[in-house]
Amino acid sequence: MLEKDIQEILFSEEQLASRVNEIARQVTQDYQGKEIVLISVLRGSFVFMADLCRRIDLPCTVDFMAVSSYGSGTSSTGQVQITKDLSSDIAGKHIIVVEDILDSGNTLSYLLKLLAQRKPASIRLCTLLDKPERRTKPVEVHYSGFTIPDAFVVGYGLDYAEHYRNLPYIGILKPEVYGG
Ligand code: IMP
Ligand code: MG
């Protein structure tokens, strides 16, 4: 039913699972002997976060933050608003910010600066997808699942106007769906 709006499947469930596994293995290696805090940026990263955290073999807590920068369109407005803040203090903690997609870099450059002011012991960014062609603000990425071309994608947590998050794969949305 949702599939009729998808032009092309970019990453299947199997491809996603295998890449998420690899990232989790890398994180587990990199933070040996440490405890980490995974911070999911809502809502897009909730599926990735749920899969990733279950593959990480380290003492770990999770927290959530929500920001809005998009409204229901397909390109950034440039304005970032914190709509839900973290529940715990991150001072002295090793934090990993978990994002669905790095696009213009607007949201994350703002968010990472804000979190750095709270004096965590370390801060890294883990994004499932990266669209480097679209970057207007530089952002340092430590873990990246896939680099993708400049197309609007949905599924596995990513939405268009809050829909399609429940697709189990990631696909390119047909431009006619958003009038593109
Ligand atoms: P940025 O601030 O432009 O980097 O935008 C980041 C946010 O835009 C992501 O967290 C997504 O919510 C949204 N976004 C950017 N590109 C896409 C896409 O292709 N599909 C769905 N959401 C996207
Ligand atoms: Mg998002």
mmCIF file of C-alpha atoms and ligand atoms in Angstrom:
data_model
loop_
_atom_site.group_PDB
_atom_site.id
_atom_site.type_symbol
_atom_site.label_atom_id
_atom_site.label_comp_id
_atom_site.label_asym_id
_atom_site.label_seq_id
_atom_site.Cartn_x
_atom_site.Cartn_y
_atom_site.Cartn_z
ATOM 1 C CA MET A 1 0.000 0.000 0.000
ATOM 2 C CA LEU A 2 2.738 2.502 0.987
ATOM 3 C CA GLU A 3 4.985 0.961 -1.635
ATOM 4 C CA LYS A 4 3.083 2.620 -4.484
ATOM 5 C CA ASP A 5 4.617 5.982 -3.448
ATOM 6 C CA ILE A 6 8.181 4.639 -3.589
ATOM 7 C CA GLN A 7 10.220 5.158 -6.735
ATOM 8 C CA GLU A 8 13.150 2.951 -5.797
ATOM 9 C CA ILE A 9 14.298 0.956 -2.779
ATOM 10 C CA LEU A 10 17.752 2.191 -1.753
ATOM 11 C CA PHE A 11 18.447 -0.064 1.225
ATOM 12 C CA SER A 12 16.587 -3.249 2.032
ATOM 13 C CA GLU A 13 15.875 -4.491 5.552
ATOM 14 C CA GLU A 14 18.800 -6.901 5.235
ATOM 15 C CA GLN A 15 21.233 -4.224 4.069
ATOM 16 C CA LEU A 16 20.165 -1.945 6.904
ATOM 17 C CA ALA A 17 20.528 -4.675 9.518
ATOM 18 C CA SER A 18 23.976 -5.622 8.317
ATOM 19 C CA ARG A 19 25.260 -2.030 8.253
ATOM 20 C CA VAL A 20 23.760 -1.280 11.674
ATOM 21 C CA ASN A 21 25.590 -4.345 12.978
ATOM 22 C CA GLU A 22 28.896 -3.093 11.600
ATOM 23 C CA ILE A 23 28.458 0.352 13.145
ATOM 24 C CA ALA A 24 27.526 -1.179 16.509
ATOM 25 C CA ARG A 25 30.607 -3.393 16.397
ATOM 26 C CA GLN A 26 32.783 -0.347 15.696
ATOM 27 C CA VAL A 27 31.219 1.634 18.554
ATOM 28 C CA THR A 28 31.676 -1.327 20.909
ATOM 29 C CA GLN A 29 35.371 -1.486 19.973
ATOM 30 C CA ASP A 30 35.951 2.265 20.213
ATOM 31 C CA TYR A 31 34.462 2.637 23.683
ATOM 32 C CA GLN A 32 35.917 -0.432 25.404
ATOM 33 C CA GLY A 33 36.018 0.115 29.184
ATOM 34 C CA LYS A 34 33.707 3.115 28.982
ATOM 35 C CA GLU A 35 30.028 3.741 29.520
ATOM 36 C CA ILE A 36 28.118 5.641 26.853
ATOM 37 C CA VAL A 37 24.936 7.680 26.489
ATOM 38 C CA LEU A 38 23.096 7.298 23.193
ATOM 39 C CA ILE A 39 21.077 10.377 22.344
ATOM 40 C CA SER A 40 18.400 9.856 19.736
ATOM 41 C CA VAL A 41 17.211 12.880 17.847
ATOM 42 C CA LEU A 42 13.470 12.417 17.499
ATOM 43 C CA ARG A 43 11.580 11.472 15.637
ATOM 44 C CA GLY A 44 13.510 10.284 12.580
ATOM 45 C CA SER A 45 16.166 8.266 14.405
ATOM 46 C CA PHE A 46 13.914 6.160 16.623
ATOM 47 C CA VAL A 47 14.065 3.038 14.455
ATOM 48 C CA PHE A 48 17.823 3.255 13.870
ATOM 49 C CA MET A 49 18.385 3.917 17.582
ATOM 50 C CA ALA A 50 16.295 0.905 18.600
ATOM 51 C CA ASP A 51 18.250 -1.415 16.296
ATOM 52 C CA LEU A 52 21.667 0.106 16.995
ATOM 53 C CA CYS A 53 21.457 0.060 20.795
ATOM 54 C CA ARG A 54 20.571 -3.638 20.787
ATOM 55 C CA ARG A 55 23.773 -4.458 18.917
ATOM 56 C CA ILE A 56 26.107 -2.426 21.131
ATOM 57 C CA ASP A 57 27.810 -4.499 23.805
ATOM 58 C CA LEU A 58 28.704 -1.805 26.341
ATOM 59 C CA PRO A 59 27.164 -0.300 29.470
ATOM 60 C CA CYS A 60 24.806 2.206 27.925
ATOM 61 C CA THR A 61 21.936 4.530 28.699
ATOM 62 C CA VAL A 62 19.616 6.183 26.208
ATOM 63 C CA ASP A 63 18.083 9.623 26.111
ATOM 64 C CA PHE A 64 15.956 11.534 23.637
ATOM 65 C CA MET A 65 15.810 14.986 22.253
ATOM 66 C CA ALA A 66 13.412 16.514 19.773
ATOM 67 C CA VAL A 67 14.111 19.361 17.425
ATOM 68 C CA SER A 68 12.080 20.791 14.631
ATOM 69 C CA SER A 69 13.601 22.398 11.572
ATOM 70 C CA TYR A 70 11.505 21.206 8.685
ATOM 71 C CA GLY A 71 7.765 21.597 9.092
ATOM 72 C CA SER A 72 6.217 19.283 6.539
ATOM 73 C CA GLY A 73 8.288 20.304 3.509
ATOM 74 C CA THR A 74 11.335 18.620 2.042
ATOM 75 C CA SER A 75 14.001 21.271 2.612
ATOM 76 C CA SER A 76 15.367 22.912 5.749
ATOM 77 C CA THR A 77 13.995 26.237 6.958
ATOM 78 C CA GLY A 78 17.308 26.977 8.647
ATOM 79 C CA GLN A 79 15.646 27.514 11.983
ATOM 80 C CA VAL A 80 16.166 24.956 14.736
ATOM 81 C CA GLN A 81 13.928 24.669 17.758
ATOM 82 C CA ILE A 82 14.362 22.323 20.725
ATOM 83 C CA THR A 83 10.928 20.884 21.383
ATOM 84 C CA LYS A 84 12.066 18.259 23.902
ATOM 85 C CA ASP A 85 15.269 18.410 25.891
ATOM 86 C CA LEU A 86 17.277 15.559 27.455
ATOM 87 C CA SER A 87 16.068 14.058 30.727
ATOM 88 C CA SER A 88 19.543 13.711 32.265
ATOM 89 C CA ASP A 89 22.682 15.731 32.740
ATOM 90 C CA ILE A 90 25.423 14.759 30.258
ATOM 91 C CA ALA A 91 28.341 16.477 32.018
ATOM 92 C CA GLY A 92 31.326 14.117 32.164
ATOM 93 C CA LYS A 93 29.564 11.477 30.019
ATOM 94 C CA HIS A 94 30.621 9.943 26.709
ATOM 95 C CA ILE A 95 27.754 10.794 24.421
ATOM 96 C CA ILE A 96 26.890 9.648 20.915
ATOM 97 C CA VAL A 97 24.247 11.618 19.055
ATOM 98 C CA VAL A 98 22.219 9.273 16.866
ATOM 99 C CA GLU A 99 20.613 10.836 13.797
ATOM 100 C CA ASP A 100 18.663 9.505 10.853
ATOM 101 C CA ILE A 101 20.115 11.758 8.179
ATOM 102 C CA LEU A 102 22.630 14.541 7.805
ATOM 103 C CA ASP A 103 21.439 16.897 5.100
ATOM 104 C CA SER A 104 22.255 20.632 5.147
ATOM 105 C CA GLY A 105 23.904 20.154 8.547
ATOM 106 C CA ASN A 106 21.788 22.913 10.022
ATOM 107 C CA THR A 107 20.113 20.869 12.721
ATOM 108 C CA LEU A 108 23.207 19.000 13.823
ATOM 109 C CA SER A 109 25.673 21.867 13.838
ATOM 110 C CA TYR A 110 23.284 23.700 16.136
ATOM 111 C CA LEU A 111 22.606 20.658 18.307
ATOM 112 C CA LEU A 112 26.229 19.567 18.666
ATOM 113 C CA LYS A 113 27.270 23.076 19.751
ATOM 114 C CA LEU A 114 24.490 23.159 22.303
ATOM 115 C CA LEU A 115 25.408 19.744 23.725
ATOM 116 C CA ALA A 116 29.132 20.573 23.833
ATOM 117 C CA GLN A 117 28.324 23.516 26.138
ATOM 118 C CA ARG A 118 27.067 20.994 28.693
ATOM 119 C CA LYS A 119 30.605 19.621 29.056
ATOM 120 C CA PRO A 120 30.310 15.943 28.152
ATOM 121 C CA ALA A 121 33.570 13.942 28.423
ATOM 122 C CA SER A 122 33.306 13.324 24.679
ATOM 123 C CA ILE A 123 30.812 13.798 21.903
ATOM 124 C CA ARG A 124 30.455 11.925 18.629
ATOM 125 C CA LEU A 125 27.902 11.859 15.877
ATOM 126 C CA CYS A 126 26.445 8.712 14.390
ATOM 127 C CA THR A 127 24.197 9.193 11.376
ATOM 128 C CA LEU A 128 22.544 6.448 9.378
ATOM 129 C CA LEU A 129 22.497 8.462 6.156
ATOM 130 C CA ASP A 130 24.597 11.308 4.827
ATOM 131 C CA LYS A 131 23.816 13.569 1.863
ATOM 132 C CA PRO A 132 27.125 15.442 1.548
ATOM 133 C CA GLU A 133 26.071 17.285 -1.629
ATOM 134 C CA ARG A 134 23.524 19.238 0.360
ATOM 135 C CA ARG A 135 25.825 20.406 3.160
ATOM 136 C CA THR A 136 25.850 24.112 3.928
ATOM 137 C CA LYS A 137 27.167 23.880 7.523
ATOM 138 C CA PRO A 138 30.240 21.759 8.267
ATOM 139 C CA VAL A 139 29.578 18.882 10.681
ATOM 140 C CA GLU A 140 32.069 16.281 11.867
ATOM 141 C CA VAL A 141 30.708 12.740 11.459
ATOM 142 C CA HIS A 142 32.261 9.782 13.307
ATOM 143 C CA TYR A 143 29.935 6.994 12.249
ATOM 144 C CA SER A 144 27.997 7.065 9.020
ATOM 145 C CA GLY A 145 25.867 4.236 7.641
ATOM 146 C CA PHE A 146 25.483 5.175 3.993
ATOM 147 C CA THR A 147 26.267 8.124 1.771
ATOM 148 C CA ILE A 148 23.344 8.871 -0.521
ATOM 149 C CA PRO A 149 22.699 11.201 -3.467
ATOM 150 C CA ASP A 150 20.475 14.246 -3.244
ATOM 151 C CA ALA A 151 17.043 12.618 -3.264
ATOM 152 C CA PHE A 152 14.251 12.682 -0.711
ATOM 153 C CA VAL A 153 14.134 9.365 1.105
ATOM 154 C CA VAL A 154 11.654 7.823 3.531
ATOM 155 C CA GLY A 155 11.263 4.722 5.664
ATOM 156 C CA TYR A 156 13.102 3.131 8.605
ATOM 157 C CA GLY A 157 12.106 6.154 10.721
ATOM 158 C CA LEU A 158 12.423 8.827 8.042
ATOM 159 C CA ASP A 159 9.265 10.659 7.113
ATOM 160 C CA TYR A 160 7.580 12.845 4.615
ATOM 161 C CA ALA A 161 4.939 14.953 6.424
ATOM 162 C CA GLU A 162 5.132 12.424 9.313
ATOM 163 C CA HIS A 163 4.262 9.463 7.083
ATOM 164 C CA TYR A 164 6.258 6.469 5.800
ATOM 165 C CA ARG A 165 8.307 6.127 9.024
ATOM 166 C CA ASN A 166 7.010 2.571 9.373
ATOM 167 C CA LEU A 167 8.383 1.300 6.066
ATOM 168 C CA PRO A 168 10.951 -1.389 6.963
ATOM 169 C CA TYR A 169 13.343 -0.304 4.180
ATOM 170 C CA ILE A 170 14.631 3.053 2.904
ATOM 171 C CA GLY A 171 13.318 4.225 -0.433
ATOM 172 C CA ILE A 172 13.216 7.299 -2.632
ATOM 173 C CA LEU A 173 9.824 8.959 -2.521
ATOM 174 C CA LYS A 174 8.188 9.581 -5.884
ATOM 175 C CA PRO A 175 8.513 13.333 -6.517
ATOM 176 C CA GLU A 176 4.849 13.583 -7.491
ATOM 177 C CA VAL A 177 3.947 12.674 -3.888
ATOM 178 C CA TYR A 178 5.385 15.975 -2.643
ATOM 179 C CA GLY A 179 4.751 17.928 -5.791
ATOM 180 C CA GLY A 180 8.428 17.926 -6.834
HETATM 181 P P1 IMP B 1 19.443 19.296 8.097
HETATM 182 O O1 IMP B 1 19.274 20.241 9.243
HETATM 183 O O2 IMP B 1 19.169 19.964 6.780
HETATM 184 O O3 IMP B 1 20.750 18.548 8.085
HETATM 185 O O4 IMP B 1 18.242 18.281 8.184
HETATM 186 C C1 IMP B 1 18.234 17.215 9.010
HETATM 187 C C2 IMP B 1 16.827 16.705 9.162
HETATM 188 O O5 IMP B 1 16.076 16.903 7.967
HETATM 189 C C3 IMP B 1 16.822 15.213 9.383
HETATM 190 O O6 IMP B 1 16.911 14.904 10.735
HETATM 191 C C4 IMP B 1 15.510 14.808 8.769
HETATM 192 O O7 IMP B 1 14.489 14.908 9.708
HETATM 193 C C5 IMP B 1 15.253 15.812 7.674
HETATM 194 N N1 IMP B 1 15.602 15.283 6.338
HETATM 195 C C6 IMP B 1 16.608 15.684 5.531
HETATM 196 N N2 IMP B 1 16.628 14.987 4.392
HETATM 197 C C7 IMP B 1 15.616 14.108 4.478
HETATM 198 C C8 IMP B 1 15.127 13.063 3.603
HETATM 199 O O8 IMP B 1 15.632 12.789 2.496
HETATM 200 N N3 IMP B 1 14.053 12.369 4.052
HETATM 201 C C9 IMP B 1 13.454 12.607 5.258
HETATM 202 N N4 IMP B 1 13.891 13.543 6.099
HETATM 203 C C10 IMP B 1 14.952 14.296 5.724
HETATM 204 MG MG MG B 2 14.626 14.155 11.617
#
